[in-house]
Coordinates of C-alpha atoms and ligand atoms in Angstrom, one line a residue:
M1 CA 109.1 85.3 70.5
S2 CA 111.9 84.1 72.7
S3 CA 110.9 81.8 75.5
I4 CA 111.2 82.3 79.3
K5 CA 114.2 80.7 81.1
K6 CA 112.0 79.1 83.7
E7 CA 114.9 77.8 85.8
I8 CA 116.0 81.4 86.7
V9 CA 112.6 82.9 87.5
P10 CA 112.7 83.7 91.2
T11 CA 110.6 81.3 93.3
M12 CA 107.6 82.0 95.4
A13 CA 109.7 81.3 98.5
E14 CA 112.3 83.8 97.5
M15 CA 109.8 86.5 96.7
M16 CA 107.9 85.9 100.0
A17 CA 111.3 86.2 101.8
W18 CA 111.7 89.7 100.2
T19 CA 108.0 90.6 101.1
T20 CA 108.5 89.5 104.7
K21 CA 111.8 91.5 105.0
I22 CA 110.0 94.7 103.8
F23 CA 106.8 94.1 105.9
N24 CA 108.8 93.4 109.1
Q25 CA 110.6 96.8 108.8
G26 CA 107.7 98.7 110.1
I27 CA 105.3 101.4 108.9
R28 CA 106.6 102.6 105.5
R29 CA 104.9 106.0 105.2
P30 CA 106.8 108.6 103.3
G31 CA 109.6 110.0 105.5
Y32 CA 109.3 107.3 108.2
P33 CA 112.4 105.4 109.3
A34 CA 111.2 102.1 107.9
D35 CA 110.8 103.5 104.5
Y36 CA 114.3 104.9 104.6
A37 CA 115.7 101.5 105.8
I38 CA 113.9 99.9 102.9
E39 CA 115.4 102.3 100.4
D40 CA 118.9 101.3 101.5
W41 CA 117.9 97.6 101.3
V42 CA 116.5 98.1 97.7
K43 CA 119.8 99.8 96.8
N44 CA 121.7 96.8 98.2
Q45 CA 119.4 94.4 96.3
F46 CA 120.0 96.2 93.0
E47 CA 123.7 96.2 93.6
F48 CA 123.5 92.4 94.4
F49 CA 121.7 91.8 91.2
G50 CA 124.4 93.6 89.3
L51 CA 122.3 96.5 88.1
E52 CA 124.2 99.6 86.8
N53 CA 123.7 103.4 87.4
I54 CA 122.0 102.9 90.7
I55 CA 120.6 106.2 91.7
L56 CA 118.7 107.4 94.8
D57 CA 117.1 110.6 93.5
P58 CA 116.0 113.0 96.3
I59 CA 112.4 114.1 96.2
P60 CA 110.7 116.5 98.5
V61 CA 107.5 114.9 100.0
K62 CA 104.9 115.8 102.7
K63 CA 105.4 113.6 105.7
W64 CA 102.3 113.2 107.9
E65 CA 102.6 112.2 111.6
Y66 CA 100.1 112.0 114.5
Y67 CA 100.6 111.7 118.2
D68 CA 97.3 111.1 120.0
A69 CA 93.7 111.5 119.3
N70 CA 90.8 111.8 121.7
L71 CA 87.1 111.8 121.1
R72 CA 84.8 112.4 124.1
I73 CA 81.0 112.6 123.8
W74 CA 78.1 113.3 126.2
L75 CA 74.4 113.9 126.3
V76 CA 73.5 117.6 126.9
D77 CA 70.9 116.3 129.4
N78 CA 73.5 114.1 131.2
P79 CA 76.8 116.1 131.1
D80 CA 78.5 114.0 133.9
N81 CA 78.5 110.8 131.9
L82 CA 81.5 111.4 129.6
I83 CA 82.1 108.7 127.1
D84 CA 85.5 108.3 125.5
I85 CA 85.5 106.8 121.9
P86 CA 88.6 105.4 120.3
C87 CA 89.5 107.1 117.1
F88 CA 92.1 107.6 114.4
P89 CA 92.8 111.1 112.9
I90 CA 92.1 111.5 109.2
P91 CA 95.4 111.9 107.4
Y92 CA 96.5 115.4 106.3
T93 CA 93.6 117.1 108.2
N94 CA 94.0 120.0 110.6
P95 CA 95.2 119.1 114.0
I96 CA 92.9 120.5 116.7
K97 CA 92.8 121.1 120.5
D98 CA 89.4 120.7 122.2
L99 CA 87.2 121.3 119.3
E100 CA 83.8 121.3 121.0
G101 CA 80.5 121.2 119.2
E102 CA 77.1 119.6 118.8
L103 CA 77.0 116.4 116.8
C104 CA 74.8 116.1 113.8
M105 CA 74.2 113.2 111.4
I106 CA 75.0 114.3 107.9
S107 CA 72.3 113.7 105.6
D108 CA 72.0 115.3 102.2
E109 CA 70.8 118.5 103.7
F110 CA 73.0 121.5 103.9
P111 CA 74.0 123.6 105.9
L112 CA 74.9 121.9 109.2
S113 CA 75.6 125.4 110.6
G114 CA 78.5 125.1 113.0
K115 CA 78.1 121.5 114.1
I116 CA 80.4 118.5 114.0
G117 CA 79.2 116.3 111.1
V118 CA 78.8 112.6 111.7
M119 CA 78.7 110.3 108.7
D120 CA 78.4 106.5 108.2
L121 CA 81.0 105.4 105.6
N122 CA 80.8 102.4 103.4
L123 CA 83.2 100.8 101.1
F124 CA 82.1 100.7 97.5
N125 CA 80.6 97.4 96.2
L126 CA 81.6 96.9 92.6
P127 CA 79.8 94.2 90.6
L128 CA 82.2 92.7 88.0
K129 CA 79.2 92.7 85.6
L130 CA 79.2 96.5 85.9
L131 CA 83.0 96.8 85.6
K132 CA 83.1 94.7 82.4
S133 CA 80.3 96.6 80.9
L134 CA 82.4 99.9 81.1
P135 CA 83.4 101.3 77.7
G136 CA 86.8 99.8 76.7
A137 CA 86.7 96.9 79.5
D138 CA 85.8 94.3 76.9
R139 CA 88.8 92.1 77.5
Y140 CA 89.1 89.8 80.5
Y141 CA 90.1 86.3 81.5
D142 CA 87.5 84.7 83.6
P143 CA 87.6 81.0 82.8
N144 CA 85.2 80.1 85.6
N145 CA 82.7 82.8 84.6
E146 CA 82.8 84.3 88.1
F147 CA 82.4 87.9 86.7
D148 CA 78.7 87.2 86.2
Y149 CA 78.0 87.2 89.9
L150 CA 81.2 88.4 91.7
T151 CA 81.1 91.7 93.6
Q152 CA 84.3 93.2 94.8
I153 CA 84.6 95.5 97.7
V154 CA 87.0 98.3 96.8
P155 CA 88.7 100.3 99.5
F156 CA 87.0 103.7 98.9
D157 CA 83.9 105.6 100.0
F158 CA 83.2 108.1 97.2
K159 CA 80.8 110.2 99.2
M160 CA 83.3 111.2 101.9
R161 CA 85.5 113.6 99.8
A162 CA 82.6 116.2 99.8
F163 CA 82.9 116.6 103.5
L164 CA 86.6 116.8 103.7
D165 CA 86.6 119.6 101.0
P166 CA 83.3 121.1 102.1
P167 CA 81.7 123.8 100.0
V168 CA 81.4 127.2 101.9
E169 CA 77.7 126.7 102.6
N170 CA 78.3 123.4 104.3
N171 CA 79.4 124.9 107.6
I172 CA 80.6 121.9 109.5
T173 CA 83.3 122.6 112.1
G174 CA 84.6 119.0 112.3
F175 CA 84.0 115.6 110.9
I176 CA 83.5 112.1 112.3
G177 CA 83.5 109.3 109.8
I178 CA 82.0 106.0 111.2
L179 CA 83.4 103.0 109.3
S180 CA 80.1 101.3 109.8
G181 CA 79.9 99.7 106.4
Y182 CA 83.3 98.1 106.7
P183 CA 83.4 94.4 106.6
W184 CA 85.7 94.3 109.6
E185 CA 86.1 96.2 112.8
T186 CA 88.7 99.0 112.3
D187 CA 89.1 102.8 112.6
K188 CA 92.5 102.9 111.0
Y189 CA 91.7 104.0 107.5
Y190 CA 94.7 105.7 105.8
V191 CA 92.7 107.8 103.4
P192 CA 92.9 110.3 101.8
Y193 CA 96.7 110.1 100.9
D194 CA 96.8 112.9 98.4
A195 CA 98.9 115.0 100.8
V196 CA 96.5 117.9 100.5
E197 CA 96.5 119.8 103.7
R198 CA 92.9 120.2 104.8
K199 CA 91.4 123.0 106.8
I200 CA 88.9 120.7 108.4
S201 CA 89.6 118.4 111.4
G202 CA 88.3 114.9 111.6
V203 CA 88.6 111.4 113.0
Y204 CA 87.5 107.9 112.0
V205 CA 85.7 105.6 114.5
S206 CA 85.0 101.9 114.1
G207 CA 81.6 100.5 113.4
I208 CA 81.0 99.2 116.8
N209 CA 82.2 102.5 118.5
G210 CA 80.2 104.4 116.0
K211 CA 77.1 102.7 117.3
V212 CA 77.7 104.2 120.7
I213 CA 77.5 107.6 119.0
S214 CA 74.4 107.0 117.0
K215 CA 72.6 105.4 119.9
L216 CA 73.3 108.4 122.0
L217 CA 72.1 110.7 119.2
E218 CA 68.8 108.9 119.3
K219 CA 68.4 109.9 123.0
G220 CA 68.9 113.7 122.5
K221 CA 71.3 116.5 121.8
V222 CA 74.9 115.1 121.9
M223 CA 78.0 117.2 122.3
A224 CA 81.6 116.1 121.4
K225 CA 85.1 117.3 122.0
I226 CA 87.8 116.3 119.6
S227 CA 91.6 116.7 120.0
Y228 CA 94.6 115.4 118.1
N229 CA 98.1 116.3 117.4
S230 CA 99.5 116.0 114.0
R231 CA 102.2 117.4 111.8
I232 CA 102.9 117.8 108.1
S233 CA 106.6 118.4 107.4
E234 CA 108.5 118.5 104.1
V235 CA 111.2 115.8 104.1
I236 CA 113.3 114.1 101.4
S237 CA 112.4 110.7 100.2
H238 CA 114.0 108.9 97.1
N239 CA 113.1 107.4 93.8
I240 CA 115.4 104.5 93.3
T241 CA 116.5 103.4 89.9
G242 CA 118.9 100.8 88.4
T243 CA 119.4 99.8 84.9
L244 CA 120.6 97.0 82.6
Q245 CA 121.9 97.7 79.2
G246 CA 120.5 96.0 76.1
M247 CA 121.0 96.1 72.4
S248 CA 119.1 99.3 71.5
D249 CA 119.0 102.6 73.1
E250 CA 115.3 102.4 73.8
W251 CA 113.8 101.5 77.2
I252 CA 111.4 99.4 79.1
I253 CA 110.7 100.7 82.7
I254 CA 109.5 98.2 85.3
G255 CA 108.4 100.0 88.5
T256 CA 106.3 100.3 91.6
H257 CA 106.4 102.3 94.8
H258 CA 108.2 101.5 98.0
D259 CA 106.1 103.2 100.5
G260 CA 102.9 102.1 102.2
P261 CA 100.4 103.3 104.7
W262 CA 101.3 100.6 107.4
N263 CA 103.6 97.6 107.4
S264 CA 101.4 96.9 104.3
A265 CA 102.2 93.5 102.8
V266 CA 100.1 93.9 99.7
E267 CA 100.5 97.6 99.5
D268 CA 103.2 97.5 98.3
A269 CA 105.7 95.0 99.6
S270 CA 104.1 92.6 97.0
G271 CA 104.7 95.1 94.1
M272 CA 108.2 95.5 95.2
A273 CA 108.7 91.7 95.2
L274 CA 107.5 91.7 91.6
V275 CA 109.9 94.3 90.5
L276 CA 112.8 92.7 92.4
A277 CA 111.9 89.4 90.6
Q278 CA 112.2 91.1 87.2
A279 CA 115.4 92.8 88.2
K280 CA 116.9 89.4 89.3
Y281 CA 115.6 87.5 86.3
W282 CA 116.8 90.0 83.7
S283 CA 120.2 90.5 85.4
Q284 CA 120.9 86.8 84.5
I285 CA 120.0 87.2 80.8
P286 CA 123.0 88.1 78.7
K287 CA 123.1 91.6 77.3
E288 CA 123.0 90.2 73.7
Q289 CA 119.5 88.7 74.5
R290 CA 118.1 91.9 76.0
P291 CA 116.8 93.8 73.0
F292 CA 116.5 97.1 74.8
N293 CA 117.6 98.8 78.0
L294 CA 115.7 98.0 81.2
M295 CA 115.2 100.4 84.1
F296 CA 113.9 99.2 87.4
L297 CA 112.2 101.9 89.5
M298 CA 111.0 101.9 93.1
N299 CA 109.4 105.4 93.4
C300 CA 108.6 107.0 96.7
A301 CA 105.6 108.9 98.1
H302 CA 102.6 107.1 96.5
M303 CA 101.0 107.7 99.9
A304 CA 101.8 111.4 99.7
G305 CA 100.0 112.5 96.6
G306 CA 101.9 110.1 94.2
E307 CA 104.7 112.7 94.3
G308 CA 107.4 110.1 93.5
A309 CA 105.9 108.9 90.3
R310 CA 105.0 112.4 89.3
A311 CA 108.5 113.7 89.9
F312 CA 110.0 110.7 88.0
V313 CA 108.0 111.5 84.9
E314 CA 108.8 115.2 85.2
K315 CA 112.5 114.6 85.5
N316 CA 113.0 112.0 82.9
K317 CA 111.3 113.4 79.9
E318 CA 114.2 112.6 77.5
L319 CA 114.5 109.0 78.6
L320 CA 110.7 108.6 78.5
K321 CA 110.6 109.7 74.8
K322 CA 112.7 106.6 74.1
T323 CA 110.6 104.4 76.3
I324 CA 108.6 101.7 74.6
V325 CA 106.4 100.8 77.5
A326 CA 106.4 101.7 81.2
I327 CA 105.2 98.7 83.3
H328 CA 103.9 99.4 86.8
L329 CA 103.3 96.4 89.1
E330 CA 101.4 96.7 92.4
H331 CA 99.3 94.6 94.8
V332 CA 99.4 90.7 94.6
A333 CA 96.3 90.4 96.7
R334 CA 94.2 87.6 98.3
D335 CA 90.5 87.8 98.5
V336 CA 89.0 87.8 102.1
K337 CA 85.7 87.3 103.8
N338 CA 84.4 88.7 107.0
E339 CA 83.8 86.6 110.1
D340 CA 82.8 88.1 113.3
G341 CA 84.5 91.4 112.5
K342 CA 87.7 89.8 111.3
L343 CA 89.3 89.4 107.8
I344 CA 89.6 85.8 106.9
P345 CA 91.9 85.1 103.8
L346 CA 90.4 83.0 101.1
D347 CA 92.0 80.8 98.4
D348 CA 91.2 83.1 95.4
P349 CA 93.1 86.2 94.3
T350 CA 91.4 89.6 94.4
V351 CA 90.2 90.6 90.9
R352 CA 93.3 91.8 89.0
W353 CA 93.0 95.0 87.1
W354 CA 95.3 95.6 84.2
F355 CA 95.2 99.2 83.0
V356 CA 96.6 99.4 79.4
S357 CA 97.1 102.2 77.0
R358 CA 94.6 102.2 74.2
I359 CA 97.0 100.3 71.8
L360 CA 95.5 97.0 70.3
P361 CA 98.8 95.1 69.9
L362 CA 99.7 96.0 73.5
E363 CA 96.3 94.8 74.7
D364 CA 96.9 91.6 72.7
I365 CA 100.3 91.1 74.4
V366 CA 98.9 91.6 77.8
E367 CA 95.9 89.4 77.3
D368 CA 98.0 86.7 75.8
A369 CA 100.4 86.7 78.8
I370 CA 97.5 86.6 81.2
K371 CA 96.0 83.5 79.4
K372 CA 99.4 81.8 79.1
E373 CA 99.9 82.0 82.9
D374 CA 96.2 81.2 83.7
L375 CA 95.9 84.5 85.7
K376 CA 92.2 84.2 86.3
R377 CA 90.1 87.0 87.6
S378 CA 92.0 89.3 85.3
I379 CA 90.4 92.3 83.4
L380 CA 92.0 94.8 81.1
L381 CA 90.9 98.3 81.8
P382 CA 91.2 101.4 79.6
P383 CA 93.6 104.2 80.6
D384 CA 90.6 106.6 81.4
G385 CA 87.0 106.1 82.3
F386 CA 87.5 104.2 85.5
P387 CA 86.4 105.4 88.0
P388 CA 83.7 106.8 85.6
G389 CA 84.5 110.3 84.5
S390 CA 88.3 110.0 85.2
D391 CA 90.8 111.0 82.5
K392 CA 93.6 108.8 84.0
P393 CA 94.0 105.4 85.8
P394 CA 93.8 105.5 89.6
T395 CA 97.4 104.2 89.8
D396 CA 100.9 105.6 89.4
G397 CA 100.3 104.7 85.7
S398 CA 98.4 107.9 85.5
F399 CA 101.5 110.0 85.2
Y400 CA 102.8 108.0 82.2
H401 CA 99.4 108.1 80.6
L402 CA 99.0 111.9 80.9
E403 CA 102.5 112.3 79.2
G404 CA 101.4 110.0 76.3
I405 CA 103.8 107.1 77.3
P406 CA 102.4 103.6 76.6
F407 CA 102.0 101.9 79.9
V408 CA 100.7 98.7 81.5
S409 CA 99.6 99.2 85.2
F410 CA 98.8 96.1 87.1
L411 CA 96.9 96.5 90.4
A412 CA 94.5 94.8 92.7
A413 CA 92.3 96.8 95.1
P414 CA 91.3 94.6 98.0
P415 CA 89.2 96.3 100.8
Y416 CA 92.1 96.1 103.4
L417 CA 94.5 98.0 101.2
F418 CA 94.8 101.0 103.6
D419 CA 94.4 99.2 106.9
P420 CA 96.9 97.5 109.2
G421 CA 95.1 94.3 108.4
D422 CA 97.1 94.2 105.2
T423 CA 99.3 91.5 106.6
L424 CA 101.5 88.7 105.0
D425 CA 98.6 86.3 104.9
K426 CA 96.8 88.6 102.5
I427 CA 99.5 88.1 99.8
H428 CA 98.3 85.7 97.1
Q429 CA 101.8 84.2 97.0
E430 CA 100.9 81.4 94.6
S431 CA 100.4 84.2 92.0
Y432 CA 104.0 85.5 92.4
E433 CA 105.6 83.2 89.9
P434 CA 102.9 83.2 87.2
I435 CA 102.7 87.1 87.3
T436 CA 106.4 87.2 87.1
R437 CA 106.4 85.0 84.0
A438 CA 103.5 86.9 82.5
V439 CA 105.5 90.2 82.8
I440 CA 108.5 88.4 81.2
H441 CA 106.2 87.3 78.3
I442 CA 105.0 90.9 77.9
I443 CA 108.7 92.2 77.7
N444 CA 109.7 89.5 75.3
A445 CA 106.7 90.3 73.1
L446 CA 107.7 93.9 73.0
K447 CA 110.9 93.0 71.1
E448 CA 108.8 93.4 67.9
Y449 CA 108.2 97.2 68.5
T450 CA 110.1 100.5 68.7
A451 CA 108.9 103.4 70.9
S452 CA 107.7 105.4 67.9
E453 CA 106.0 102.4 66.3
L454 CA 104.0 101.7 69.5
R455 CA 103.0 105.4 70.0
S456 CA 101.8 105.6 66.4
L457 CA 99.3 102.9 67.2
V458 CA 97.4 104.7 70.0
L459 CA 93.7 104.9 69.4
N460 CA 91.0 107.2 70.6
K461 CA 87.9 105.8 72.3
K462 CA 85.8 105.8 69.2
E463 CA 88.4 104.3 66.9
R464 CA 89.0 101.5 69.4
Q465 CA 85.3 100.9 69.9
K466 CA 84.7 100.6 66.2
I467 CA 87.6 98.2 65.6
R468 CA 86.6 95.9 68.5
K469 CA 83.0 95.9 67.3
N470 CA 84.0 94.7 63.9
M471 CA 86.2 92.0 65.5
K472 CA 83.3 90.4 67.3
Ligands
ZN501 ZN1 100.3 100.4 95.7

């Protein structure tokens, strides 16, 4: 294995400068001005590094905008006392003018017959003990044995979906999600981002504001009026690629997405910094020392149904046949704690998930790189089965997996991922250089393989389980 040229690995300071530039541009939702500006900037960076064949491939995406949102509630017995509650419209839901109805707390009972459903939302608490007990999650690097007691809060509430896509018998006319279980005070939750246009109308309110609603409900019958303006339009966003030629006609793809829900430092300015670091590093390695071609990808529209990654896989089938591994890099996240409704950054990184195709030598390579760079709190996860029942990873890596392309998808899922609280202080910047070196280790180690060799080593669940059992 050839070694790393440490002196040309981009520094933490340089990577933070890129991150800051991206963050300061503004809200990078698909189709927003800041995302277009960052597309141009990425193109310039690629040119500056000397990448070849730089392409901005136009992709139609669904842009979501909202203008204003109002929620007013009152007791039926006291109609003169109108209370305005700050709220945030749920992305891609149906805009509405003066939706009036009685409020009803959603329990497990259906139907709610023509009422506006109110629901307390919680973020899911995931004990690491549980995560590492999942089938196929038997490889991790946890030198301080933190996984025995650590619980991570992931940015999802799995109950909510049922109410956004209500069954016919669940007759709610509108939806209010109270972010009561969130560890900080917010109503700005940019979920769902699947770009599915929903018939239902709904808003989020913060935990403290939600208490006003639930207290009023204890006093009697409560009415509400919801209004918000929003628009979904089809616009063109771009997948940006640039390449470096190597000594074979096979490829490694190193990618991430360039859009985000807010200014979003971790999601995904940090992933972009990781890809830029790879582009800069490899552009300084002579062609003779690059055993294969490298493609650097910044895809669009992760926050609009993953359309950019889906389109990239769809449009590049021939290239992907000759791809040894697709490496997708997202979210260099810092752990946080809650203090008086505020997020306080901590010293440690958020637990790092590494989704890897079920190929033992590829798992070996990834685990080895993690250990070499002392990337604690790392766990390798199988390409399916997380979340339980899923046939693909919850990342842009899913599109490669479903096409049978070997992949490594790095991701951390801190609780603030879809919130404007994802600011520069949430980046675990001291991880920037070690993760960059780890990815270089992975690429160097792949020199031993061709695309067809690696594909021939894919195992099914049972085969892998059997081999791993015998290894222990
Ligand atoms: Zn991301």
